[in-house]
């Protein structure tokens, strides 16, 4: 039995080491350099990857209007942990595109001529809406990352004053643009 425990402990240690390495590699690949965040700390509670679908808002929720980013939204979307998690997710999608031919972020100009990595151009929150839920507030935001190109993200704030937690990045079929939206496209609730 002790051999099983030792093997599990070794596997967990290896996984943590790989996660830290991937987080660092993601930041470097996207051209953001050091994020000031401990790469071994979990970016968010969700470690699985699912295709997101636009779904009906849960019946116990209230959706606010789409509005321009203000001070409240900036505190959520430019939070260092949230920004880092979004950049890591974009990098993960780019690596999956190469590995599996998914084309989730193919519309982004992540490489310069000659194949050198360039990263995203910038991280600029534009618009958002809130969804009031029984256990907190979800912020659905449009983040421009290249001229005219954006990603839609979902961030959860469990209580007023609590730290925001990156939840997910909206994706759709590759033929429709994958995870990359034109700025100004409809912004709406999405879920796994």
Short mmCIF file of N, CA and C in Angstrom, two decimals:
data_model
loop_
_atom_site.label_atom_id
_atom_site.label_comp_id
_atom_site.label_asym_id
_atom_site.label_seq_id
_atom_site.Cartn_x
_atom_site.Cartn_y
_atom_site.Cartn_z
N UNK A 1 0.81 -1.19 0.00
CA UNK A 1 0.00 0.00 0.00
C UNK A 1 0.86 1.26 0.00
N UNK A 2 1.99 1.20 0.73
CA UNK A 2 2.86 2.37 0.78
C UNK A 2 3.41 2.70 -0.61
N UNK A 3 3.64 1.69 -1.46
CA UNK A 3 4.11 1.93 -2.82
C UNK A 3 3.10 2.74 -3.62
N UNK A 4 1.81 2.47 -3.43
CA UNK A 4 0.75 3.22 -4.12
C UNK A 4 0.76 4.67 -3.66
N UNK A 5 0.88 4.88 -2.35
CA UNK A 5 0.93 6.24 -1.81
C UNK A 5 2.16 6.98 -2.34
N UNK A 6 3.30 6.33 -2.35
CA UNK A 6 4.52 6.96 -2.86
C UNK A 6 4.39 7.30 -4.34
N UNK A 7 3.81 6.40 -5.12
CA UNK A 7 3.62 6.65 -6.55
C UNK A 7 2.67 7.82 -6.76
N UNK A 8 1.59 7.89 -5.99
CA UNK A 8 0.64 9.00 -6.12
C UNK A 8 1.29 10.32 -5.73
N UNK A 9 2.08 10.32 -4.68
CA UNK A 9 2.78 11.53 -4.25
C UNK A 9 3.76 12.00 -5.32
N UNK A 10 4.49 11.07 -5.89
CA UNK A 10 5.44 11.42 -6.96
C UNK A 10 4.71 11.97 -8.18
N UNK A 11 3.58 11.36 -8.53
CA UNK A 11 2.80 11.81 -9.69
C UNK A 11 2.26 13.22 -9.45
N UNK A 12 1.78 13.50 -8.24
CA UNK A 12 1.26 14.83 -7.92
C UNK A 12 2.37 15.88 -7.99
N UNK A 13 3.55 15.54 -7.50
CA UNK A 13 4.67 16.45 -7.53
C UNK A 13 5.09 16.75 -8.98
N UNK A 14 5.13 15.70 -9.80
CA UNK A 14 5.48 15.87 -11.21
C UNK A 14 4.45 16.74 -11.92
N UNK A 15 3.17 16.50 -11.64
CA UNK A 15 2.11 17.30 -12.27
C UNK A 15 2.23 18.77 -11.89
N UNK A 16 2.51 19.05 -10.61
CA UNK A 16 2.66 20.44 -10.17
C UNK A 16 3.84 21.10 -10.85
N UNK A 17 4.93 20.37 -11.00
CA UNK A 17 6.11 20.89 -11.67
C UNK A 17 5.81 21.20 -13.13
N UNK A 18 5.11 20.28 -13.81
CA UNK A 18 4.75 20.51 -15.21
C UNK A 18 3.81 21.70 -15.35
N UNK A 19 2.86 21.85 -14.43
CA UNK A 19 1.93 22.97 -14.48
C UNK A 19 2.67 24.29 -14.36
N UNK A 20 3.63 24.35 -13.44
CA UNK A 20 4.41 25.58 -13.28
C UNK A 20 5.21 25.89 -14.55
N UNK A 21 5.79 24.86 -15.15
CA UNK A 21 6.55 25.04 -16.37
C UNK A 21 5.64 25.53 -17.50
N UNK A 22 4.46 24.93 -17.64
CA UNK A 22 3.52 25.33 -18.70
C UNK A 22 3.06 26.77 -18.51
N UNK A 23 2.79 27.17 -17.27
CA UNK A 23 2.35 28.54 -17.02
C UNK A 23 3.44 29.53 -17.42
N UNK A 24 4.68 29.21 -17.08
CA UNK A 24 5.80 30.08 -17.44
C UNK A 24 5.98 30.11 -18.96
N UNK A 25 5.89 28.95 -19.59
CA UNK A 25 6.03 28.89 -21.04
C UNK A 25 4.91 29.65 -21.74
N UNK A 26 3.71 29.58 -21.19
CA UNK A 26 2.58 30.30 -21.79
C UNK A 26 2.82 31.80 -21.74
N UNK A 27 3.27 32.30 -20.61
CA UNK A 27 3.53 33.73 -20.49
C UNK A 27 4.61 34.16 -21.47
N UNK A 28 5.67 33.36 -21.61
CA UNK A 28 6.74 33.70 -22.55
C UNK A 28 6.27 33.60 -23.99
N UNK A 29 5.48 32.58 -24.32
CA UNK A 29 5.00 32.39 -25.68
C UNK A 29 4.11 33.55 -26.11
N UNK A 30 3.28 34.02 -25.19
CA UNK A 30 2.36 35.10 -25.53
C UNK A 30 3.01 36.47 -25.45
N UNK A 31 4.28 36.51 -25.07
CA UNK A 31 4.99 37.78 -25.05
C UNK A 31 4.64 38.67 -23.89
N UNK A 32 4.15 38.07 -22.80
CA UNK A 32 3.79 38.90 -21.66
C UNK A 32 4.85 38.90 -20.59
N UNK A 33 5.90 38.09 -20.76
CA UNK A 33 6.98 38.07 -19.78
C UNK A 33 6.49 37.64 -18.42
N UNK A 34 7.08 38.18 -17.39
CA UNK A 34 6.71 37.81 -16.04
C UNK A 34 5.38 38.43 -15.67
N UNK A 35 4.52 37.64 -15.06
CA UNK A 35 3.21 38.13 -14.67
C UNK A 35 3.18 38.52 -13.21
N UNK A 36 4.21 38.19 -12.45
CA UNK A 36 4.19 38.48 -11.03
C UNK A 36 3.31 37.54 -10.25
N UNK A 37 2.84 36.47 -10.88
CA UNK A 37 1.96 35.51 -10.23
C UNK A 37 2.74 34.23 -10.02
N UNK A 38 2.55 33.59 -8.89
CA UNK A 38 3.19 32.31 -8.63
C UNK A 38 2.66 31.28 -9.63
N UNK A 39 3.50 30.79 -10.57
CA UNK A 39 3.00 29.88 -11.60
C UNK A 39 2.54 28.55 -11.05
N UNK A 40 2.91 28.20 -9.82
CA UNK A 40 2.45 26.94 -9.27
C UNK A 40 1.08 27.07 -8.62
N UNK A 41 0.60 28.31 -8.47
CA UNK A 41 -0.73 28.50 -7.91
C UNK A 41 -1.77 28.23 -8.99
N UNK A 42 -2.88 27.59 -8.63
CA UNK A 42 -3.89 27.29 -9.63
C UNK A 42 -4.49 28.57 -10.19
N UNK A 43 -4.66 28.63 -11.51
CA UNK A 43 -5.22 29.81 -12.15
C UNK A 43 -6.71 29.91 -11.85
N UNK A 44 -7.38 28.80 -11.81
CA UNK A 44 -8.79 28.75 -11.47
C UNK A 44 -9.16 27.33 -11.13
N UNK A 45 -10.36 27.14 -10.66
CA UNK A 45 -10.78 25.83 -10.16
C UNK A 45 -11.04 24.82 -11.27
N UNK A 46 -11.20 25.26 -12.49
CA UNK A 46 -11.52 24.35 -13.59
C UNK A 46 -10.26 23.91 -14.31
N UNK A 47 -9.96 22.62 -14.27
CA UNK A 47 -8.76 22.13 -14.94
C UNK A 47 -9.13 21.34 -16.19
N UNK A 48 -10.38 21.32 -16.55
CA UNK A 48 -10.81 20.56 -17.70
C UNK A 48 -11.11 21.51 -18.86
N UNK A 49 -11.09 20.98 -20.06
CA UNK A 49 -11.37 21.77 -21.24
C UNK A 49 -12.64 21.23 -21.89
N UNK A 50 -13.59 22.10 -22.09
CA UNK A 50 -14.84 21.74 -22.73
C UNK A 50 -15.15 22.78 -23.79
N UNK A 51 -15.89 22.39 -24.78
CA UNK A 51 -16.43 23.35 -25.72
C UNK A 51 -17.56 24.06 -24.99
N UNK A 52 -17.62 25.36 -25.11
CA UNK A 52 -18.68 26.12 -24.47
C UNK A 52 -19.83 26.28 -25.45
N UNK A 53 -21.01 26.32 -24.92
CA UNK A 53 -22.18 26.54 -25.76
C UNK A 53 -22.98 27.69 -25.17
N UNK A 54 -23.61 28.45 -26.04
CA UNK A 54 -24.50 29.48 -25.55
C UNK A 54 -25.74 28.76 -25.07
N UNK A 55 -26.09 29.01 -23.85
CA UNK A 55 -27.20 28.33 -23.24
C UNK A 55 -28.11 29.35 -22.59
N UNK A 56 -29.27 28.88 -22.23
CA UNK A 56 -30.18 29.74 -21.51
C UNK A 56 -29.55 30.07 -20.15
N UNK A 57 -29.74 31.29 -19.72
CA UNK A 57 -29.25 31.69 -18.41
C UNK A 57 -30.00 30.87 -17.37
N UNK A 58 -29.31 30.39 -16.35
CA UNK A 58 -30.00 29.61 -15.31
C UNK A 58 -31.21 30.38 -14.77
N UNK A 59 -32.29 29.68 -14.43
CA UNK A 59 -33.53 30.35 -14.03
C UNK A 59 -33.41 31.20 -12.76
N UNK A 60 -32.42 30.93 -11.93
CA UNK A 60 -32.26 31.69 -10.69
C UNK A 60 -31.28 32.85 -10.86
N UNK A 61 -31.11 33.33 -12.09
CA UNK A 61 -30.12 34.36 -12.39
C UNK A 61 -30.78 35.56 -13.07
N UNK A 62 -30.12 36.71 -12.93
CA UNK A 62 -30.59 37.94 -13.57
C UNK A 62 -29.46 38.52 -14.40
N UNK A 63 -29.73 38.79 -15.67
CA UNK A 63 -28.71 39.31 -16.59
C UNK A 63 -28.83 40.83 -16.69
N UNK A 64 -27.70 41.50 -16.55
CA UNK A 64 -27.66 42.95 -16.72
C UNK A 64 -27.45 43.32 -18.18
N UNK A 65 -27.51 44.60 -18.46
CA UNK A 65 -27.31 45.10 -19.82
C UNK A 65 -25.82 45.10 -20.17
N UNK A 66 -25.52 45.00 -21.46
CA UNK A 66 -24.14 45.13 -21.93
C UNK A 66 -23.78 46.61 -21.83
N UNK A 67 -22.59 46.87 -21.26
CA UNK A 67 -22.16 48.26 -21.11
C UNK A 67 -20.65 48.36 -21.29
N UNK A 68 -20.20 49.57 -21.51
CA UNK A 68 -18.76 49.82 -21.66
C UNK A 68 -18.06 49.52 -20.35
N UNK A 69 -16.82 49.11 -20.45
CA UNK A 69 -16.04 48.80 -19.26
C UNK A 69 -15.91 50.05 -18.39
N UNK A 70 -16.13 49.85 -17.11
CA UNK A 70 -16.01 50.93 -16.13
C UNK A 70 -15.06 50.46 -15.02
N UNK A 71 -14.95 51.22 -13.95
CA UNK A 71 -14.04 50.88 -12.86
C UNK A 71 -14.33 49.52 -12.24
N UNK A 72 -15.61 49.19 -12.08
CA UNK A 72 -15.99 47.88 -11.52
C UNK A 72 -15.46 46.75 -12.40
N UNK A 73 -15.68 46.86 -13.70
CA UNK A 73 -15.24 45.81 -14.63
C UNK A 73 -13.72 45.74 -14.71
N UNK A 74 -13.05 46.88 -14.69
CA UNK A 74 -11.59 46.87 -14.75
C UNK A 74 -10.99 46.11 -13.58
N UNK A 75 -11.58 46.28 -12.38
CA UNK A 75 -11.07 45.54 -11.22
C UNK A 75 -11.16 44.04 -11.44
N UNK A 76 -12.17 43.60 -12.18
CA UNK A 76 -12.35 42.17 -12.43
C UNK A 76 -11.45 41.70 -13.56
N UNK A 77 -11.51 42.35 -14.70
CA UNK A 77 -10.84 41.85 -15.91
C UNK A 77 -9.34 42.08 -15.95
N UNK A 78 -8.83 43.11 -15.28
CA UNK A 78 -7.38 43.31 -15.30
C UNK A 78 -6.72 42.79 -14.04
N UNK A 79 -7.47 42.11 -13.18
CA UNK A 79 -6.87 41.44 -12.04
C UNK A 79 -5.75 40.54 -12.56
N UNK A 80 -4.60 40.59 -11.91
CA UNK A 80 -3.41 39.87 -12.39
C UNK A 80 -3.67 38.38 -12.61
N UNK A 81 -4.39 37.75 -11.68
CA UNK A 81 -4.68 36.31 -11.80
C UNK A 81 -5.61 36.03 -12.98
N UNK A 82 -6.61 36.88 -13.17
CA UNK A 82 -7.55 36.69 -14.27
C UNK A 82 -6.83 36.88 -15.60
N UNK A 83 -6.09 37.97 -15.72
CA UNK A 83 -5.36 38.25 -16.97
C UNK A 83 -4.41 37.10 -17.30
N UNK A 84 -3.68 36.63 -16.29
CA UNK A 84 -2.75 35.53 -16.50
C UNK A 84 -3.50 34.27 -16.97
N UNK A 85 -4.61 33.95 -16.33
CA UNK A 85 -5.38 32.75 -16.71
C UNK A 85 -5.92 32.86 -18.13
N UNK A 86 -6.34 34.05 -18.53
CA UNK A 86 -6.83 34.24 -19.91
C UNK A 86 -5.68 34.02 -20.90
N UNK A 87 -4.52 34.59 -20.62
CA UNK A 87 -3.37 34.42 -21.53
C UNK A 87 -2.93 32.96 -21.60
N UNK A 88 -2.95 32.27 -20.47
CA UNK A 88 -2.60 30.85 -20.47
C UNK A 88 -3.61 30.07 -21.31
N UNK A 89 -4.90 30.40 -21.18
CA UNK A 89 -5.94 29.69 -21.95
C UNK A 89 -5.76 29.94 -23.45
N UNK A 90 -5.45 31.17 -23.84
CA UNK A 90 -5.21 31.45 -25.26
C UNK A 90 -4.02 30.65 -25.75
N UNK A 91 -2.96 30.60 -24.96
CA UNK A 91 -1.79 29.81 -25.34
C UNK A 91 -2.15 28.33 -25.46
N UNK A 92 -2.93 27.83 -24.51
CA UNK A 92 -3.35 26.42 -24.57
C UNK A 92 -4.13 26.14 -25.85
N UNK A 93 -5.01 27.05 -26.22
CA UNK A 93 -5.77 26.87 -27.46
C UNK A 93 -4.84 26.90 -28.68
N UNK A 94 -3.84 27.80 -28.65
CA UNK A 94 -2.89 27.88 -29.77
C UNK A 94 -2.10 26.59 -29.88
N UNK A 95 -1.65 26.03 -28.76
CA UNK A 95 -0.91 24.77 -28.79
C UNK A 95 -1.81 23.63 -29.26
N UNK A 96 -3.07 23.61 -28.81
CA UNK A 96 -4.02 22.59 -29.27
C UNK A 96 -4.30 22.73 -30.76
N UNK A 97 -4.33 23.98 -31.25
CA UNK A 97 -4.51 24.20 -32.69
C UNK A 97 -3.39 23.51 -33.48
N UNK A 98 -2.16 23.70 -33.00
CA UNK A 98 -1.01 23.11 -33.69
C UNK A 98 -1.06 21.59 -33.59
N UNK A 99 -1.33 21.10 -32.39
CA UNK A 99 -1.31 19.66 -32.15
C UNK A 99 -2.46 18.92 -32.82
N UNK A 100 -3.66 19.50 -32.76
CA UNK A 100 -4.86 18.80 -33.23
C UNK A 100 -5.54 19.44 -34.43
N UNK A 101 -5.02 20.57 -34.91
CA UNK A 101 -5.63 21.23 -36.06
C UNK A 101 -7.01 21.79 -35.76
N UNK A 102 -7.24 22.28 -34.54
CA UNK A 102 -8.57 22.74 -34.13
C UNK A 102 -8.95 24.10 -34.69
N UNK A 103 -7.99 24.98 -34.89
CA UNK A 103 -8.21 26.32 -35.43
C UNK A 103 -9.09 27.19 -34.53
N UNK A 104 -8.93 27.04 -33.21
CA UNK A 104 -9.69 27.86 -32.27
C UNK A 104 -9.21 29.31 -32.25
N UNK A 105 -7.91 29.51 -32.41
CA UNK A 105 -7.36 30.87 -32.40
C UNK A 105 -6.61 31.16 -33.70
N UNK A 106 -6.97 30.48 -34.77
CA UNK A 106 -6.29 30.64 -36.05
C UNK A 106 -6.39 32.07 -36.58
N UNK A 107 -7.44 32.79 -36.21
CA UNK A 107 -7.62 34.16 -36.71
C UNK A 107 -6.65 35.15 -36.08
N UNK A 108 -5.96 34.74 -35.02
CA UNK A 108 -5.01 35.64 -34.38
C UNK A 108 -3.67 35.60 -35.10
N UNK A 109 -2.99 36.72 -35.05
CA UNK A 109 -1.67 36.84 -35.67
C UNK A 109 -0.61 36.63 -34.59
N UNK A 110 -0.43 35.35 -34.18
CA UNK A 110 0.48 35.04 -33.07
C UNK A 110 1.92 34.86 -33.51
N UNK A 111 2.17 34.87 -34.80
CA UNK A 111 3.53 34.68 -35.31
C UNK A 111 3.84 35.77 -36.33
N UNK A 112 5.10 36.15 -36.39
CA UNK A 112 5.54 37.10 -37.41
C UNK A 112 6.13 36.30 -38.57
N UNK A 113 6.37 36.97 -39.68
CA UNK A 113 6.95 36.28 -40.84
C UNK A 113 8.26 35.62 -40.43
N UNK A 114 8.43 34.38 -40.81
CA UNK A 114 9.59 33.61 -40.43
C UNK A 114 9.30 32.65 -39.30
N UNK A 115 8.08 32.73 -38.73
CA UNK A 115 7.66 31.77 -37.72
C UNK A 115 7.99 32.14 -36.28
N UNK A 116 8.56 33.33 -36.06
CA UNK A 116 8.85 33.73 -34.69
C UNK A 116 7.56 34.06 -33.96
N UNK A 117 7.52 33.71 -32.68
CA UNK A 117 6.33 33.97 -31.87
C UNK A 117 6.26 35.45 -31.53
N UNK A 118 5.08 36.00 -31.64
CA UNK A 118 4.87 37.42 -31.38
C UNK A 118 3.99 37.62 -30.15
N UNK A 119 3.07 36.72 -29.89
CA UNK A 119 2.12 36.90 -28.80
C UNK A 119 0.98 37.79 -29.22
N UNK A 120 0.08 38.05 -28.30
CA UNK A 120 -1.05 38.91 -28.62
C UNK A 120 -0.59 40.37 -28.61
N UNK A 121 -1.35 41.22 -29.27
CA UNK A 121 -0.95 42.63 -29.38
C UNK A 121 -1.17 43.39 -28.08
N UNK A 122 -2.29 43.16 -27.44
CA UNK A 122 -2.60 43.84 -26.19
C UNK A 122 -3.78 43.15 -25.52
N UNK A 123 -4.13 43.61 -24.34
CA UNK A 123 -5.22 43.05 -23.54
C UNK A 123 -6.06 44.23 -23.09
N UNK A 124 -7.16 44.48 -23.80
CA UNK A 124 -7.93 45.69 -23.57
C UNK A 124 -9.41 45.35 -23.38
N UNK A 125 -9.91 45.34 -22.13
CA UNK A 125 -11.34 45.10 -21.90
C UNK A 125 -12.18 46.20 -22.53
N UNK A 126 -13.23 45.82 -23.28
CA UNK A 126 -14.07 46.79 -23.97
C UNK A 126 -15.47 46.91 -23.39
N UNK A 127 -16.17 45.78 -23.30
CA UNK A 127 -17.57 45.76 -22.86
C UNK A 127 -17.79 44.59 -21.92
N UNK A 128 -18.89 44.64 -21.18
CA UNK A 128 -19.21 43.52 -20.30
C UNK A 128 -20.68 43.53 -19.93
N UNK A 129 -21.10 42.43 -19.38
CA UNK A 129 -22.41 42.33 -18.75
C UNK A 129 -22.24 41.49 -17.50
N UNK A 130 -23.17 41.64 -16.58
CA UNK A 130 -23.11 40.85 -15.36
C UNK A 130 -24.30 39.91 -15.30
N UNK A 131 -24.10 38.80 -14.64
CA UNK A 131 -25.16 37.84 -14.38
C UNK A 131 -25.17 37.60 -12.87
N UNK A 132 -26.21 38.08 -12.22
CA UNK A 132 -26.34 37.89 -10.77
C UNK A 132 -26.84 36.48 -10.53
N UNK A 133 -26.09 35.73 -9.73
CA UNK A 133 -26.43 34.34 -9.43
C UNK A 133 -26.56 34.19 -7.92
N UNK A 134 -27.19 33.14 -7.45
CA UNK A 134 -27.35 32.97 -6.00
C UNK A 134 -26.03 32.92 -5.24
N UNK A 135 -24.95 32.52 -5.89
CA UNK A 135 -23.67 32.36 -5.22
C UNK A 135 -22.62 33.35 -5.71
N UNK A 136 -23.06 34.48 -6.26
CA UNK A 136 -22.11 35.50 -6.69
C UNK A 136 -22.50 36.13 -8.02
N UNK A 137 -21.53 36.80 -8.62
CA UNK A 137 -21.76 37.50 -9.88
C UNK A 137 -20.80 36.98 -10.93
N UNK A 138 -21.34 36.66 -12.11
CA UNK A 138 -20.50 36.31 -13.26
C UNK A 138 -20.37 37.56 -14.13
N UNK A 139 -19.15 37.83 -14.57
CA UNK A 139 -18.86 38.93 -15.48
C UNK A 139 -18.50 38.31 -16.82
N UNK A 140 -19.26 38.64 -17.85
CA UNK A 140 -18.98 38.19 -19.20
C UNK A 140 -18.37 39.40 -19.91
N UNK A 141 -17.13 39.26 -20.36
CA UNK A 141 -16.44 40.41 -20.91
C UNK A 141 -15.85 40.19 -22.29
N UNK A 142 -15.78 41.27 -23.04
CA UNK A 142 -15.12 41.27 -24.35
C UNK A 142 -13.75 41.91 -24.15
N UNK A 143 -12.71 41.13 -24.44
CA UNK A 143 -11.33 41.61 -24.28
C UNK A 143 -10.69 41.67 -25.66
N UNK A 144 -10.38 42.87 -26.12
CA UNK A 144 -9.72 43.03 -27.42
C UNK A 144 -8.26 42.65 -27.26
N UNK A 145 -7.76 41.76 -28.15
CA UNK A 145 -6.37 41.30 -28.05
C UNK A 145 -5.57 41.56 -29.32
N UNK A 146 -6.25 41.93 -30.39
CA UNK A 146 -5.63 42.42 -31.62
C UNK A 146 -6.62 43.41 -32.21
N UNK A 147 -6.17 44.22 -33.15
CA UNK A 147 -7.04 45.22 -33.74
C UNK A 147 -8.29 44.55 -34.34
N UNK A 148 -9.43 44.85 -33.76
CA UNK A 148 -10.70 44.32 -34.26
C UNK A 148 -10.99 42.88 -33.87
N UNK A 149 -10.12 42.26 -33.06
CA UNK A 149 -10.31 40.86 -32.65
C UNK A 149 -10.34 40.76 -31.14
N UNK A 150 -11.27 39.95 -30.64
CA UNK A 150 -11.45 39.86 -29.19
C UNK A 150 -11.77 38.43 -28.77
N UNK A 151 -11.64 38.19 -27.49
CA UNK A 151 -12.12 36.96 -26.88
C UNK A 151 -13.19 37.35 -25.88
N UNK A 152 -14.13 36.44 -25.66
CA UNK A 152 -15.17 36.63 -24.66
C UNK A 152 -14.84 35.72 -23.48
N UNK A 153 -14.77 36.31 -22.29
CA UNK A 153 -14.39 35.54 -21.12
C UNK A 153 -15.47 35.62 -20.05
N UNK A 154 -15.44 34.65 -19.17
CA UNK A 154 -16.36 34.63 -18.03
C UNK A 154 -15.53 34.58 -16.75
N UNK A 155 -15.81 35.51 -15.85
CA UNK A 155 -15.10 35.61 -14.58
C UNK A 155 -16.16 35.60 -13.47
N UNK A 156 -15.88 34.87 -12.41
CA UNK A 156 -16.83 34.79 -11.30
C UNK A 156 -16.29 35.54 -10.08
N UNK A 157 -17.16 36.32 -9.45
CA UNK A 157 -16.83 36.99 -8.20
C UNK A 157 -17.83 36.47 -7.17
N UNK A 158 -17.37 35.64 -6.22
CA UNK A 158 -18.29 34.97 -5.31
C UNK A 158 -19.03 35.88 -4.33
N UNK A 159 -18.45 37.01 -3.99
CA UNK A 159 -19.08 37.95 -3.05
C UNK A 159 -18.45 39.32 -3.25
N UNK A 160 -19.16 40.39 -2.88
CA UNK A 160 -18.57 41.73 -3.01
C UNK A 160 -17.23 41.79 -2.27
N UNK A 161 -16.23 42.31 -2.95
CA UNK A 161 -14.90 42.44 -2.36
C UNK A 161 -14.03 41.19 -2.48
N UNK A 162 -14.61 40.08 -2.92
CA UNK A 162 -13.84 38.84 -3.08
C UNK A 162 -12.99 38.91 -4.34
N UNK A 163 -11.96 38.09 -4.39
CA UNK A 163 -11.09 38.07 -5.56
C UNK A 163 -11.82 37.43 -6.75
N UNK A 164 -11.67 38.02 -7.94
CA UNK A 164 -12.29 37.43 -9.12
C UNK A 164 -11.58 36.14 -9.52
N UNK A 165 -12.34 35.21 -10.10
CA UNK A 165 -11.82 33.90 -10.49
C UNK A 165 -12.16 33.67 -11.97
N UNK A 166 -11.13 33.51 -12.80
CA UNK A 166 -11.37 33.19 -14.21
C UNK A 166 -12.12 31.88 -14.29
N UNK A 167 -13.18 31.85 -15.11
CA UNK A 167 -13.98 30.65 -15.26
C UNK A 167 -13.74 30.00 -16.62
N UNK A 168 -13.92 30.76 -17.70
CA UNK A 168 -13.81 30.14 -19.02
C UNK A 168 -13.70 31.18 -20.11
N UNK A 169 -13.34 30.69 -21.28
CA UNK A 169 -13.24 31.49 -22.49
C UNK A 169 -14.25 30.91 -23.47
N UNK A 170 -15.06 31.76 -24.08
CA UNK A 170 -16.11 31.31 -24.98
C UNK A 170 -15.51 30.80 -26.29
N UNK A 171 -15.94 29.65 -26.71
CA UNK A 171 -15.53 29.10 -28.01
C UNK A 171 -16.77 28.69 -28.78
N UNK A 172 -16.61 28.61 -30.06
CA UNK A 172 -17.66 28.15 -30.95
C UNK A 172 -16.99 27.32 -32.01
N UNK A 173 -17.75 26.69 -32.91
CA UNK A 173 -17.08 25.88 -33.94
C UNK A 173 -16.02 26.69 -34.71
N UNK A 174 -14.96 26.00 -35.09
CA UNK A 174 -13.85 26.66 -35.79
C UNK A 174 -14.32 27.40 -37.03
N UNK A 175 -15.27 26.84 -37.74
CA UNK A 175 -15.77 27.47 -38.97
C UNK A 175 -16.42 28.82 -38.68
N UNK A 176 -16.86 29.02 -37.45
CA UNK A 176 -17.49 30.29 -37.06
C UNK A 176 -16.49 31.23 -36.38
N UNK A 177 -15.24 30.84 -36.30
CA UNK A 177 -14.22 31.71 -35.71
C UNK A 177 -13.58 31.17 -34.45
N UNK A 178 -14.05 30.04 -33.95
CA UNK A 178 -13.47 29.46 -32.74
C UNK A 178 -13.59 30.41 -31.56
N UNK A 179 -12.49 30.67 -30.89
CA UNK A 179 -12.50 31.52 -29.70
C UNK A 179 -12.30 33.00 -30.02
N UNK A 180 -12.11 33.32 -31.30
CA UNK A 180 -11.84 34.71 -31.68
C UNK A 180 -13.11 35.33 -32.27
N UNK A 181 -13.51 36.46 -31.70
CA UNK A 181 -14.69 37.19 -32.14
C UNK A 181 -14.25 38.52 -32.72
N UNK A 182 -15.03 39.06 -33.65
CA UNK A 182 -14.81 40.43 -34.09
C UNK A 182 -15.30 41.34 -32.96
N UNK A 183 -14.59 42.44 -32.71
CA UNK A 183 -15.06 43.35 -31.66
C UNK A 183 -16.46 43.83 -32.03
N UNK A 184 -17.30 43.90 -31.03
CA UNK A 184 -18.68 44.35 -31.25
C UNK A 184 -19.67 43.23 -31.51
N UNK A 185 -19.18 41.98 -31.68
CA UNK A 185 -20.14 40.88 -31.85
C UNK A 185 -20.96 40.76 -30.58
N UNK A 186 -22.16 40.18 -30.68
CA UNK A 186 -23.00 40.05 -29.49
C UNK A 186 -22.28 39.39 -28.33
N UNK A 187 -22.48 39.94 -27.17
CA UNK A 187 -21.88 39.46 -25.93
C UNK A 187 -23.01 38.86 -25.10
N UNK A 188 -22.89 37.58 -24.77
CA UNK A 188 -23.98 36.94 -24.04
C UNK A 188 -23.44 35.85 -23.13
N UNK A 189 -24.32 35.38 -22.26
CA UNK A 189 -24.02 34.29 -21.34
C UNK A 189 -23.55 33.06 -22.12
N UNK A 190 -22.56 32.38 -21.62
CA UNK A 190 -22.16 31.09 -22.17
C UNK A 190 -21.79 30.19 -21.01
N UNK A 191 -21.92 28.90 -21.24
CA UNK A 191 -21.67 27.92 -20.21
C UNK A 191 -21.08 26.68 -20.88
N UNK A 192 -20.58 25.76 -20.05
CA UNK A 192 -20.07 24.50 -20.59
C UNK A 192 -21.21 23.76 -21.25
#
